[in-house]
Coordinates of C-alpha atoms in Angstrom, one line a residue:
X1 CA -92.9 2.8 -0.2
X2 CA -94.0 4.9 3.2
X3 CA -96.8 3.1 4.9
X4 CA -99.8 5.1 6.3
X5 CA -98.4 5.4 9.9
X6 CA -95.4 6.7 8.5
X7 CA -97.2 9.5 6.9
X8 CA -99.5 10.2 10.0
X9 CA -96.5 10.4 12.0
X10 CA -94.8 12.8 9.1
X11 CA -98.7 14.9 9.4
X12 CA -98.1 14.9 13.0
X13 CA -94.9 16.4 13.3
X14 CA -95.9 19.7 10.7
X15 CA -98.9 20.0 12.9
X16 CA -97.0 20.1 16.2
X17 CA -95.0 22.7 14.0
X18 CA -97.8 24.9 13.0
X19 CA -99.2 25.0 16.6
X20 CA -95.7 26.6 17.6
X21 CA -95.7 28.7 15.2
X22 CA -99.2 30.2 16.4
X23 CA -98.5 30.2 19.8
X24 CA -95.5 32.4 19.1
X25 CA -97.7 34.1 17.2
X26 CA -99.8 35.8 19.9
X27 CA -96.6 35.6 22.2
X28 CA -95.2 38.3 20.1
X29 CA -98.0 40.8 21.1
X30 CA -96.4 40.6 24.6
X31 CA -94.7 43.5 26.0
X32 CA -91.8 41.4 27.4
X33 CA -91.4 38.9 24.2
X34 CA -88.8 40.9 22.4
X35 CA -86.6 41.3 25.6
X36 CA -86.7 37.7 25.8
X37 CA -85.9 36.8 22.1
X38 CA -83.0 39.6 22.5
X39 CA -82.0 37.4 25.5
X40 CA -82.1 34.1 23.8
X41 CA -80.4 35.4 20.7
X42 CA -77.1 36.8 22.8
X43 CA -77.3 33.6 24.9
X44 CA -77.2 31.8 21.2
X45 CA -74.4 33.8 20.2
X46 CA -72.2 33.1 23.3
X47 CA -73.0 29.5 22.6
X48 CA -71.7 29.6 19.1
X49 CA -67.7 31.8 20.5
X50 CA -68.0 28.6 23.1
X51 CA -68.3 26.5 20.5
X52 CA -66.1 28.0 17.7
X53 CA -63.2 27.8 20.7
X54 CA -64.0 24.3 21.0
X55 CA -63.4 23.4 17.9
X56 CA -60.1 25.1 17.7
X57 CA -59.2 23.1 20.3
X58 CA -60.4 19.8 19.4
X59 CA -59.0 20.5 16.3
X60 CA -55.5 21.7 17.9
X61 CA -55.5 18.2 19.8
X62 CA -56.2 16.2 16.8
X63 CA -52.9 17.4 15.3
X64 CA -50.9 16.8 18.6
X65 CA -52.7 13.0 18.6
X66 CA -51.3 12.6 14.9
X67 CA -47.9 14.2 16.1
X68 CA -47.8 12.0 18.9
X69 CA -48.7 9.2 16.8
X70 CA -46.0 9.4 14.6
X71 CA -43.6 9.9 17.2
X72 CA -44.9 6.9 18.9
X73 CA -44.5 4.9 15.5
X74 CA -40.9 6.5 15.6
X75 CA -40.0 5.3 18.8
X76 CA -41.3 2.0 18.0
X77 CA -39.3 0.9 15.1
X78 CA -36.3 2.4 17.1
X79 CA -36.3 0.3 20.0
X80 CA -37.3 -2.9 17.2
X81 CA -33.8 -1.9 15.2
X82 CA -32.1 -1.5 18.9
X83 CA -33.7 -5.1 19.9
X84 CA -32.2 -6.2 16.5
X85 CA -29.0 -5.1 17.2
X86 CA -28.8 -6.4 20.6
X87 CA -29.8 -9.9 19.3
X88 CA -27.2 -10.1 16.8
X89 CA -23.9 -8.1 18.2
X90 CA -21.3 -9.6 15.8
X91 CA -18.9 -12.0 18.2
X92 CA -15.8 -10.3 16.9
X93 CA -16.1 -6.5 16.6
X94 CA -13.6 -4.8 14.7
X95 CA -11.0 -2.2 17.0
X96 CA -9.3 1.0 15.8
X97 CA -6.4 -0.1 14.5
X98 CA -3.4 0.3 16.3
X99 CA -0.5 2.4 16.3
X100 CA 3.2 0.8 16.1
X101 CA 4.5 1.0 19.5
X102 CA 8.0 1.8 18.8
X103 CA 10.9 0.5 21.0
X104 CA 13.4 3.2 19.3
X105 CA 11.5 6.0 21.7
X106 CA 12.6 3.8 24.7
X107 CA 16.3 3.3 23.4
X108 CA 16.5 7.4 22.5
X109 CA 15.8 7.7 26.5
X110 CA 18.0 5.9 27.3
X111 CA 20.9 7.1 25.0
X112 CA 19.8 10.7 26.1
X113 CA 20.1 9.9 29.8
X114 CA 23.1 7.9 29.1
X115 CA 24.8 10.7 27.1
X116 CA 24.0 13.3 30.1
X117 CA 25.1 10.6 32.9
X118 CA 28.8 10.8 30.9
X119 CA 28.8 14.7 30.2
X120 CA 29.0 14.8 34.6
X121 CA 31.2 13.2 37.2
X122 CA 30.4 11.4 40.9
X123 CA 29.1 8.4 42.4
X124 CA 25.7 10.2 42.3
X125 CA 25.5 10.4 38.8
X126 CA 26.6 6.4 38.3
X127 CA 24.0 5.6 40.4
X128 CA 21.4 7.3 38.6
X129 CA 22.5 6.1 35.1
X130 CA 22.2 2.4 36.7
X131 CA 18.6 3.2 37.8
X132 CA 17.7 5.0 34.3
X133 CA 19.4 1.9 32.4
X134 CA 16.8 -0.4 34.6
X135 CA 13.8 1.9 33.6
X136 CA 14.7 1.8 30.2
X137 CA 14.9 -1.9 30.4
X138 CA 11.1 -1.8 31.7
X139 CA 10.4 0.3 29.0
X140 CA 11.5 -1.7 26.2
X141 CA 9.3 -4.7 27.6
X142 CA 6.6 -2.6 27.9
X143 CA 7.2 -1.2 24.6
X144 CA 7.4 -4.8 22.4
X145 CA 5.0 -4.3 19.4
X146 CA 2.8 -7.1 18.9
X147 CA 1.4 -6.9 15.3
X148 CA -2.2 -8.0 14.8
X149 CA -4.7 -9.0 12.1
X150 CA -7.5 -6.4 12.9
X151 CA -10.9 -8.2 12.4
X152 CA -13.1 -8.1 9.1
X153 CA -16.4 -6.2 9.2
X154 CA -19.7 -7.3 8.3
X155 CA -19.7 -4.9 5.1
X156 CA -16.2 -6.1 4.0
X157 CA -17.4 -10.0 4.6
X158 CA -20.7 -9.2 2.6
X159 CA -18.8 -7.7 -0.2
X160 CA -16.9 -10.7 -0.7
X161 CA -17.7 -12.7 -4.0
X162 CA -19.8 -15.8 -3.3
X163 CA -17.1 -17.5 -5.0
X164 CA -14.4 -17.1 -3.1
X165 CA -15.8 -17.1 0.3
X166 CA -18.0 -20.3 -0.3
X167 CA -19.7 -21.5 2.8
X168 CA -17.9 -19.4 4.7
X169 CA -19.4 -17.2 7.8
X170 CA -18.3 -14.3 9.1
X171 CA -17.8 -15.8 12.7
X172 CA -15.6 -18.2 11.4
X173 CA -13.2 -15.8 9.3
X174 CA -12.9 -13.7 12.4
X175 CA -12.3 -16.7 14.5
X176 CA -9.5 -17.8 12.5
X177 CA -8.0 -14.1 12.3
X178 CA -8.3 -14.9 16.3
X179 CA -5.7 -18.0 15.6
X180 CA -3.7 -15.9 13.4
X181 CA -2.8 -13.7 15.8
X182 CA -1.6 -16.3 18.3
X183 CA 1.5 -16.8 16.2
X184 CA 2.2 -13.3 15.2
X185 CA 1.9 -12.5 19.3
X186 CA 4.5 -15.5 20.0
X187 CA 6.7 -14.6 16.7
X188 CA 7.4 -11.6 17.5
X189 CA 8.0 -11.9 21.5
X190 CA 10.3 -14.0 20.7
X191 CA 12.4 -11.8 18.0
X192 CA 12.0 -9.1 20.5
X193 CA 14.0 -10.6 23.2
X194 CA 18.0 -11.2 23.2
X195 CA 19.0 -14.1 22.2
X196 CA 21.1 -14.7 25.0
X197 CA 18.2 -14.9 27.1
X198 CA 16.2 -17.2 24.9
X199 CA 16.2 -21.4 26.0
X200 CA 17.5 -23.8 23.1
X201 CA 13.8 -24.2 22.1
X202 CA 13.2 -20.7 21.6
X203 CA 16.8 -19.9 20.4
X204 CA 16.1 -22.0 17.7
X205 CA 13.1 -20.4 17.1
X206 CA 14.6 -17.2 16.2
X207 CA 17.2 -18.5 14.0
X208 CA 14.8 -19.7 11.8
X209 CA 12.8 -16.7 12.0
X210 CA 15.8 -14.8 11.1
X211 CA 16.4 -17.4 8.0
X212 CA 12.9 -16.7 6.6
X213 CA 13.3 -12.6 6.1
X214 CA 14.8 -11.3 2.9
X215 CA 15.0 -8.2 1.7
X216 CA 11.6 -8.2 0.2
X217 CA 10.3 -8.4 3.5
X218 CA 12.0 -5.7 5.3
X219 CA 9.4 -3.8 7.2
X220 CA 6.6 -6.6 7.2
X221 CA 5.2 -8.5 10.1
X222 CA 4.6 -12.1 8.8
X223 CA 4.3 -16.0 9.4
X224 CA 4.1 -18.9 7.5
X225 CA 2.5 -22.1 7.4
X226 CA 4.9 -24.1 9.8
X227 CA 4.3 -20.9 13.0
X228 CA 0.4 -21.2 12.3
X229 CA 0.3 -25.1 12.7
X230 CA 2.9 -24.8 16.1
X231 CA 0.8 -22.0 17.7
X232 CA -2.6 -22.1 16.4
X233 CA -5.3 -24.1 15.9
X234 CA -6.1 -23.2 12.9
X235 CA -5.9 -26.1 9.8
X236 CA -4.2 -25.4 6.6
X237 CA -6.8 -27.4 4.7
X238 CA -9.4 -26.3 2.1
X239 CA -11.1 -23.9 4.8
X240 CA -7.8 -22.8 5.9
X241 CA -6.9 -21.9 2.9
X242 CA -11.0 -20.2 1.6
X243 CA -10.2 -18.3 4.7
X244 CA -6.7 -16.3 4.3
X245 CA -7.9 -16.0 0.3
X246 CA -11.0 -13.8 2.3
X247 CA -8.4 -11.9 4.9
X248 CA -6.5 -11.1 1.3
X249 CA -9.6 -10.0 -0.6
X250 CA -10.0 -7.9 2.5
X251 CA -7.2 -5.9 2.8
X252 CA -5.7 -8.0 6.1
X253 CA -2.7 -9.8 4.8
X254 CA -0.6 -10.4 2.0
X255 CA 1.3 -13.3 0.5
X256 CA 5.1 -12.5 0.4
X257 CA 7.0 -15.7 -1.7
X258 CA 10.2 -16.5 -2.0
X259 CA 13.1 -19.0 -0.6
X260 CA 11.0 -21.9 -0.2
X261 CA 7.8 -20.3 2.1
X262 CA 5.0 -18.6 1.4
X263 CA 4.7 -15.9 4.3
X264 CA 1.4 -14.3 5.2
X265 CA 1.9 -10.4 6.2
X266 CA -0.6 -8.5 7.7
X267 CA -1.3 -5.1 6.6
X268 CA -2.4 -2.5 9.0
X269 CA -5.9 -1.0 8.7
X270 CA -6.2 2.5 8.3

């Protein structure tokens, strides 16, 4: 409820308004009054125009502020994703599939250069042939193809059924790939060399590798359990065999059985 003080204040305000109206009534009789009113009206119109412009500017700035806020949120999200990516970079990053370095190219060059020499005569051509032969030997050594098992991607690993991978981790599987690549490298390095240049140990390995080959292994690059034990630290226990199962599932290796051997052949990744 309104108190007497509030009513008094209300009546005082109305009386003051009536006094102002009375003053303005007498002021209207003055000659310059209308001119003053017109001037005031013009000023008010100008102020209204300025206020209108200011409102439009403020509205535009509000929209820009909203856009800036959206851009800020986008950048914050991007920075968050980048920080997460930096903190969770896989230890083993898959590399692009390597193309085979074919030794036949070096052999073809050697044959073509030898044929060129045979077609001509002279001491200079013979010396050139010897030089080309040495170059081809160097090329042959450089172009030895060493097959490798490509790393498994995170998406591929997550797609492996739980019953198959058990407690295996992504890092554990790709770490095993490093170990499997060691015997592959050693084996095909020995096979790429001439038998006459090998020592007794490697000559026996060479012969053993050749005995493991069958018609089913033609064009395949493979190792056996004995190679894994000899050239790597990967243990062929339940964990090691589970890793090989995962690699078969991911299309990195396959088994070729026969002749008393289980051969683990690496598959190309495209």
